[in-house]
Tab-separated table of C-alpha atoms in Angstrom:
chain	number	residue	atom	x	y	z
K	181	MET	CA	0.000	0.000	0.000
K	182	HIS	CA	1.253	3.459	-0.854
K	183	ILE	CA	1.387	5.950	2.012
K	184	LYS	CA	0.978	9.608	1.044
K	185	ASP	CA	4.370	11.304	1.198
K	186	VAL	CA	4.981	14.872	2.315
K	187	THR	CA	6.582	17.077	-0.344
K	188	PRO	CA	9.971	18.340	0.915
K	189	PRO	CA	10.638	22.063	1.400
K	190	GLY	CA	11.844	23.858	-1.701
K	191	ILE	CA	9.867	21.710	-4.157
K	192	THR	CA	6.852	23.188	-5.924
K	193	LEU	CA	4.728	20.650	-7.734
K	194	LYS	CA	2.554	21.302	-10.770
K	195	ASP	CA	-1.108	20.302	-10.674
K	196	ASN	CA	-0.380	17.009	-12.428
K	197	GLU	CA	2.616	16.087	-10.245
K	198	ILE	CA	2.904	14.056	-7.059
K	199	PHE	CA	5.887	13.499	-4.795
K	200	VAL	CA	6.623	9.954	-3.628
K	201	LYS	CA	9.252	8.180	-1.579
K	202	VAL	CA	10.238	4.988	-3.354
K	203	ARG	CA	11.524	2.179	-1.145
K	204	GLU	CA	13.066	-1.150	-2.044
K	205	ASP	CA	10.879	-2.808	0.600
K	206	PRO	CA	7.784	-0.693	1.312
K	207	THR	CA	6.822	-3.027	4.166
K	208	ASP	CA	10.037	-2.281	6.076
K	209	PRO	CA	11.022	1.336	5.430
K	210	SER	CA	13.544	1.389	8.292
K	211	GLN	CA	15.775	-1.074	6.427
K	212	SER	CA	15.341	0.342	2.955
K	213	PRO	CA	16.950	3.293	1.157
K	214	ILE	CA	14.506	6.030	0.258
K	215	LEU	CA	14.567	7.486	-3.245
K	216	ALA	CA	12.741	10.795	-3.594
K	217	ALA	CA	10.763	10.962	-6.831
K	218	ILE	CA	8.266	13.102	-8.709
K	219	ILE	CA	5.602	11.559	-10.922
K	220	SER	CA	4.186	13.712	-13.724
K	221	LEU	CA	0.803	12.383	-14.777
K	222	PRO	CA	-0.421	12.529	-18.384
K	223	THR	CA	-2.680	15.517	-18.988
K	224	ILE	CA	-4.465	14.489	-22.180
K	225	GLU	CA	-8.230	14.278	-21.704
K	226	GLY	CA	-10.549	11.628	-23.044
K	227	LEU	CA	-8.123	8.730	-23.340
K	228	PRO	CA	-9.757	5.300	-23.599
K	229	GLN	CA	-10.144	3.182	-20.479
K	230	ASN	CA	-7.882	0.217	-19.707
K	231	ARG	CA	-5.079	1.274	-21.987
K	232	GLU	CA	-1.334	0.927	-21.503
K	233	LEU	CA	0.412	3.778	-19.685
K	234	PRO	CA	3.567	4.886	-21.547
K	235	LEU	CA	6.344	5.675	-19.048
K	236	VAL	CA	9.465	7.808	-19.335
K	237	ILE	CA	12.211	7.753	-16.681
K	238	LEU	CA	14.607	10.696	-16.314
K	239	LEU	CA	18.093	10.210	-14.817
K	240	HIS	CA	20.243	13.068	-13.521
K	241	GLY	CA	24.028	13.329	-13.450
K	242	HIS	CA	26.785	13.748	-10.849
K	243	GLN	CA	26.204	16.215	-7.997
K	244	SER	CA	22.742	16.876	-9.389
K	245	HIS	CA	19.087	16.178	-8.641
K	246	LYS	CA	15.659	15.415	-10.100
K	247	ASN	CA	14.803	19.054	-10.886
K	248	ALA	CA	18.087	19.992	-12.529
K	249	ILE	CA	18.596	21.338	-16.046
K	250	TYR	CA	15.857	20.241	-18.500
K	251	GLN	CA	14.075	17.674	-16.326
K	252	PRO	CA	11.021	19.666	-15.125
K	253	LEU	CA	10.565	21.155	-18.595
K	254	MET	CA	10.843	17.738	-20.240
K	255	ALA	CA	8.439	16.171	-17.755
K	256	GLU	CA	5.858	18.893	-18.410
K	257	ALA	CA	6.205	18.614	-22.191
K	258	LEU	CA	5.973	14.822	-22.268
K	259	SER	CA	3.011	14.683	-19.879
K	260	LYS	CA	1.132	16.862	-22.385
K	261	GLN	CA	1.877	14.184	-24.995
K	262	GLY	CA	0.238	11.479	-22.865
K	263	TYR	CA	3.301	10.102	-21.092
K	264	CYS	CA	3.765	9.454	-17.417
K	265	VAL	CA	7.201	10.783	-16.414
K	266	LEU	CA	9.156	9.605	-13.372
K	267	ARG	CA	12.219	11.502	-12.190
K	268	PHE	CA	14.125	10.798	-8.990
K	269	ASP	CA	17.210	11.543	-6.908
K	270	PHE	CA	19.961	8.959	-6.687
K	271	ARG	CA	21.200	8.306	-3.150
K	272	GLY	CA	23.451	11.041	-1.820
K	273	GLN	CA	21.648	13.602	-3.996
K	274	GLY	CA	18.594	15.834	-3.632
K	275	ASP	CA	16.061	14.482	-1.156
K	276	SER	CA	17.038	10.794	-1.213
K	277	SER	CA	18.813	8.781	1.474
K	278	ASP	CA	22.525	9.176	2.160
K	279	ASN	CA	25.037	6.983	0.370
K	280	ALA	CA	25.368	3.515	1.873
K	281	SER	CA	29.055	4.157	2.627
K	282	VAL	CA	30.751	7.451	3.459
K	283	GLU	CA	34.092	5.954	2.434
K	284	LEU	CA	32.869	4.774	-0.985
K	285	GLY	CA	30.416	7.564	-1.783
K	286	ARG	CA	28.021	7.359	-4.715
K	287	THR	CA	29.446	4.405	-6.598
K	288	ILE	CA	28.229	3.090	-9.919
K	289	SER	CA	27.059	-0.135	-8.263
K	290	GLN	CA	24.932	1.870	-5.819
K	291	ASP	CA	23.417	3.867	-8.694
K	292	LEU	CA	22.540	0.600	-10.423
K	293	GLU	CA	20.851	-0.608	-7.236
K	294	ASP	CA	18.849	2.628	-7.161
K	295	MET	CA	17.888	2.176	-10.797
K	296	ASN	CA	16.690	-1.332	-10.018
K	297	ILE	CA	14.537	-0.039	-7.157
K	298	ILE	CA	12.939	2.481	-9.512
K	299	ILE	CA	12.387	-0.094	-12.262
K	300	ASN	CA	10.725	-2.489	-9.833
K	301	TYR	CA	8.541	0.291	-8.452
K	302	ALA	CA	7.546	1.305	-11.965
K	303	LEU	CA	6.909	-2.091	-13.501
K	304	ALA	CA	5.847	-4.336	-10.599
K	305	GLY	CA	2.538	-2.557	-9.997
K	306	GLU	CA	3.023	0.076	-7.300
K	307	LEU	CA	3.375	3.011	-9.706
K	308	LEU	CA	0.278	1.911	-11.615
K	309	THR	CA	-1.705	1.854	-8.363
K	310	VAL	CA	-0.513	5.343	-7.433
K	311	VAL	CA	-1.283	6.770	-10.883
K	312	ASN	CA	-4.764	5.269	-11.128
K	313	ALA	CA	-5.629	6.410	-7.605
K	314	GLN	CA	-4.492	9.956	-8.403
K	315	ILE	CA	-6.230	10.414	-11.746
K	316	THR	CA	-9.591	9.261	-10.374
K	317	LYS	CA	-9.632	11.937	-7.665
K	318	PRO	CA	-12.242	14.696	-8.097
K	319	GLY	CA	-10.873	17.717	-9.945
K	320	THR	CA	-8.109	15.867	-11.799
K	321	THR	CA	-7.805	15.588	-15.576
K	322	PRO	CA	-9.980	12.674	-16.779
K	323	CYS	CA	-7.504	10.592	-18.736
K	324	GLY	CA	-8.836	7.103	-18.092
K	325	ILE	CA	-7.798	4.155	-15.959
K	326	PHE	CA	-4.632	2.340	-17.071
K	327	LYS	CA	-4.315	-1.427	-17.107
K	328	SER	CA	-0.519	-1.732	-17.380
K	329	ILE	CA	2.724	0.226	-17.782
K	330	ALA	CA	5.229	0.139	-20.645
K	331	LEU	CA	8.665	1.711	-20.182
K	332	GLU	CA	9.111	3.455	-23.511
K	333	MET	CA	11.978	5.882	-22.924
K	334	VAL	CA	14.852	6.656	-20.588
K	335	ILE	CA	16.367	10.131	-20.869
K	336	ALA	CA	19.648	10.525	-19.006
K	337	HIS	CA	22.208	13.258	-18.454
K	338	SER	CA	25.991	12.901	-17.997
K	339	ARG	CA	26.758	10.241	-15.341
K	340	GLY	CA	23.129	9.111	-15.564
K	341	VAL	CA	23.859	8.012	-19.151
K	342	LEU	CA	26.332	5.420	-17.835
K	343	ILE	CA	23.686	4.053	-15.476
K	344	MET	CA	21.070	3.944	-18.241
K	345	PHE	CA	23.275	1.921	-20.573
K	346	GLN	CA	24.923	-0.278	-17.937
K	347	TYR	CA	21.590	-1.257	-16.404
K	348	LEU	CA	20.283	-2.407	-19.772
K	349	VAL	CA	23.528	-4.254	-20.537
K	350	ASP	CA	23.083	-6.064	-17.212
K	351	HIS	CA	19.423	-6.803	-18.047
K	352	PRO	CA	19.459	-7.815	-21.733
K	353	GLU	CA	15.922	-9.144	-21.412
K	354	MET	CA	14.645	-5.571	-21.057
K	355	TYR	CA	13.535	-3.763	-24.171
K	356	VAL	CA	13.209	0.018	-24.048
K	357	PRO	CA	12.345	1.440	-27.485
K	358	LEU	CA	14.244	4.723	-27.107
K	359	LEU	CA	17.174	5.933	-25.009
K	360	VAL	CA	18.329	9.544	-24.968
K	361	ASN	CA	21.980	10.119	-24.100
K	362	CYS	CA	22.491	13.736	-23.036
K	363	CYS	CA	26.197	14.564	-22.764
K	364	GLY	CA	27.273	11.126	-21.584
K	365	ARG	CA	30.995	10.546	-21.175
K	366	PHE	CA	32.438	7.809	-23.391
K	367	ARG	CA	36.115	8.006	-22.469
K	368	GLY	CA	36.307	7.392	-18.717
K	369	GLU	CA	39.895	8.535	-18.383
K	370	GLY	CA	38.715	12.012	-19.321
K	371	LEU	CA	36.855	12.224	-16.006
K	372	ALA	CA	39.980	11.412	-13.987
K	373	GLU	CA	41.948	13.945	-16.011
K	374	ARG	CA	39.321	16.610	-15.341
K	375	TYR	CA	39.460	16.155	-11.579
K	376	THR	CA	43.235	15.966	-11.585
K	377	ARG	CA	43.340	19.370	-13.258
K	378	ALA	CA	40.924	20.784	-10.679
K	379	HIS	CA	42.337	18.917	-7.648
K	380	PRO	CA	45.898	17.746	-8.424
K	381	THR	CA	46.241	15.753	-5.154
K	382	TRP	CA	42.735	14.254	-5.030
K	383	ARG	CA	43.929	10.656	-5.160
K	384	ASP	CA	46.491	11.159	-2.383
K	385	GLU	CA	43.939	12.975	-0.237
K	386	GLY	CA	41.248	10.331	-0.773
K	387	GLY	CA	38.900	12.632	-2.646
K	388	PHE	CA	37.946	16.288	-2.949
K	389	PRO	CA	35.354	18.741	-1.578
K	390	SER	CA	32.301	19.706	-3.580
K	391	LYS	CA	28.801	21.097	-3.190
K	392	THR	CA	25.459	19.547	-3.972
K	393	LEU	CA	21.772	20.101	-3.236
K	394	ARG	CA	20.658	18.107	-0.202
K	395	HIS	CA	17.150	18.409	1.192
K	396	GLY	CA	16.594	21.868	-0.223
K	397	THR	CA	19.956	23.349	0.792
K	398	VAL	CA	23.272	23.556	-1.038
K	399	ALA	CA	25.570	21.462	1.165
K	400	ASP	CA	29.313	20.915	1.383
K	401	VAL	CA	30.112	17.287	0.582
K	402	TRP	CA	33.190	15.090	0.241
K	403	VAL	CA	33.586	13.116	-2.976
K	404	PRO	CA	35.747	10.047	-2.195
K	405	VAL	CA	38.025	8.436	-4.771
K	406	PRO	CA	35.807	5.338	-5.346
K	407	GLU	CA	32.903	7.564	-6.384
K	408	ILE	CA	34.991	8.818	-9.295
K	409	GLN	CA	37.049	5.705	-9.980
K	410	THR	CA	34.020	3.442	-10.379
K	411	THR	CA	32.766	5.911	-12.974
K	412	VAL	CA	36.092	5.954	-14.805
K	413	ASP	CA	36.121	2.138	-14.884
K	414	VAL	CA	32.761	1.731	-16.672
K	415	LYS	CA	33.274	-0.182	-19.930
K	416	THR	CA	31.375	2.044	-22.310
K	417	GLU	CA	32.595	0.034	-25.295
K	418	GLU	CA	30.209	-2.727	-24.161
K	419	PHE	CA	27.108	-0.548	-24.337
K	420	ASN	CA	26.329	-1.907	-27.796
K	421	LYS	CA	25.205	-5.083	-25.991
K	422	ILE	CA	21.849	-3.504	-25.153
K	423	ASN	CA	18.784	-4.955	-26.857
K	424	ASP	CA	19.419	-4.664	-30.581
K	425	LYS	CA	15.933	-3.225	-31.163
K	426	THR	CA	16.592	-0.255	-28.893
K	427	HIS	CA	17.337	3.055	-30.596
K	428	VAL	CA	19.375	5.928	-29.209
K	429	ILE	CA	19.541	9.695	-29.668
K	430	CYS	CA	22.817	11.266	-28.509
K	431	VAL	CA	22.456	14.954	-27.598
K	432	TYR	CA	25.541	17.109	-26.976
K	433	GLY	CA	26.293	20.792	-26.585
K	434	SER	CA	28.748	22.286	-29.064
K	435	ARG	CA	30.407	24.291	-26.257
K	436	ASP	CA	30.522	21.562	-23.616
K	437	GLY	CA	33.725	22.023	-21.613
K	438	ILE	CA	33.126	18.973	-19.382
K	439	VAL	CA	32.303	16.167	-21.810
K	440	PRO	CA	33.529	16.916	-25.339
K	441	PRO	CA	31.057	16.466	-28.212
K	442	GLU	CA	33.535	13.939	-29.637
K	443	ASP	CA	32.269	11.531	-26.992
K	444	GLY	CA	28.878	11.729	-28.668
K	445	GLU	CA	30.506	10.794	-31.941
K	446	SER	CA	32.101	7.790	-30.224
K	447	TYR	CA	28.709	6.599	-28.963
K	448	ASN	CA	27.228	7.147	-32.399
K	449	ARG	CA	29.917	4.999	-34.026
K	450	LEU	CA	29.571	2.284	-31.379
K	451	LEU	CA	25.802	1.997	-31.775
K	452	GLY	CA	25.776	2.253	-35.566
K	453	ASP	CA	22.560	2.617	-37.523
K	454	ARG	CA	20.314	2.594	-34.445
K	455	SER	CA	21.825	5.854	-33.184
K	456	LYS	CA	21.688	9.461	-34.282
K	457	LEU	CA	23.607	12.475	-33.002
K	458	TRP	CA	22.089	15.864	-32.239
K	459	LEU	CA	24.408	18.814	-31.602
K	460	ILE	CA	22.919	21.821	-29.823
K	461	ASP	CA	24.875	24.757	-31.174
K	462	GLY	CA	26.000	27.080	-28.381
K	463	ALA	CA	25.056	24.856	-25.429
K	464	ASP	CA	27.401	23.822	-22.626
K	465	HIS	CA	27.293	20.607	-20.588
K	466	ASN	CA	24.113	21.637	-18.760
K	467	PHE	CA	22.475	23.118	-21.865
K	468	TYR	CA	23.179	26.734	-20.938
K	469	GLY	CA	24.899	29.378	-23.017
K	470	LEU	CA	28.321	30.706	-22.063
K	471	SER	CA	28.881	34.272	-20.892
K	472	ASP	CA	29.642	35.508	-24.422
K	473	ASP	CA	26.481	33.974	-25.935
K	474	THR	CA	24.611	36.619	-27.953
K	475	ASN	CA	21.396	34.529	-27.994
K	476	THR	CA	20.841	34.690	-31.733
K	477	LYS	CA	17.992	32.161	-31.366
K	478	ASN	CA	16.115	34.417	-28.912
K	479	LEU	CA	15.789	31.641	-26.354
K	480	PRO	CA	14.567	32.363	-22.812
K	481	LEU	CA	17.120	33.112	-20.113
K	482	LYS	CA	17.517	31.157	-16.896
K	483	ARG	CA	19.654	32.622	-14.132
K	484	GLY	CA	20.904	35.171	-16.610
K	485	ARG	CA	22.088	32.590	-19.142
K	486	VAL	CA	20.642	31.380	-22.436
K	487	ASN	CA	18.530	28.315	-21.694
K	488	TYR	CA	19.188	25.779	-24.447
K	489	SER	CA	17.063	23.204	-22.609
K	490	VAL	CA	14.088	24.913	-24.240
K	491	GLU	CA	15.529	24.166	-27.681
K	492	PHE	CA	16.339	20.564	-26.748
K	493	VAL	CA	12.890	19.811	-25.314
K	494	SER	CA	11.129	21.496	-28.242
K	495	LYS	CA	13.166	19.536	-30.780
K	496	PHE	CA	12.582	16.273	-28.935
K	497	VAL	CA	8.817	16.752	-28.673
K	498	SER	CA	8.697	17.639	-32.370
K	499	TYR	CA	10.626	14.471	-33.127
K	500	LEU	CA	8.086	12.400	-31.199
K	501	GLY	CA	5.262	14.184	-33.015
K	502	ASN	CA	6.788	13.219	-36.340
K	503	GLN	CA	6.484	9.586	-35.290
K	504	GLY	CA	2.717	9.968	-35.658
K	505	GLU	CA	0.679	7.112	-34.250
K	506	HIS	CA	3.919	5.316	-33.355
K	507	ALA	CA	5.011	8.037	-30.923
K	508	HIS	CA	4.356	5.673	-28.026
K	509	ASN	CA	6.495	2.967	-29.588
K	510	THR	CA	9.378	5.060	-30.751
K	511	SER	CA	12.075	4.243	-33.271
K	512	VAL	CA	14.740	6.503	-34.732
């Protein structure tokens, strides 16, 4: 049974959104990590009863959270297209539980455990119960009762891209029609080189200090070596082992100073004909413009910077629209 969860401070939900705490074992919350999540319900009226609910899962990157960058905008846009969108905080981030180990930090294996918790929540019935209970409440958009859920897309950013691919490599029986790789790193050594430039003695010191959003407040955190090393060690060259029917869109910013657009080209070559590469001209790693951006596309500003997330989301929704009646069973 789902217990109504209290929305944390600092989070403002839209009318079609609900906040939930996802647990590995809902019957024993004291022994289970808590993953904070937001569910965006579809807002299309008049859908037929007992249909399949198309689901999209959004994954954030390193030192990030469920409301970062394009995620709220993407969730809103896709819910208007009839999708249910689930976005969540990995452990050690946002409003979720702390990492299992202070010494190890947010390792890749822990992220994969979190992904498995979310997948089980989404596909084993609990999410369907929550959604159907919510959309039948008085005053909500009448979009019909759903009989089942189909995971149709995963959209991931940066480190989240590694989790998206690795999870599906580890679960070859899973078929997800479309994956979206936003600025995922292909060459792991590049991550170690980046942190060595920023913190030359990070390995000797066992890590480095950083900041991240925790429970509504920007907090000082320590990033231990294993958190980075497990990321460096991911074998991206094996990501072509995902289900051969799955298609991929690789989206990179032309002015990304963290993960070079060449990494997108590497993914595109690895995945062959089932992949396509989109380059957002002017965007950095988080889909913002740099300080010298003259905003020739007249995009909205966010925090004083050109917000290229608007361009990305608009292009993606248009792409889905061009799929016509197959938009809920997407292929590239």
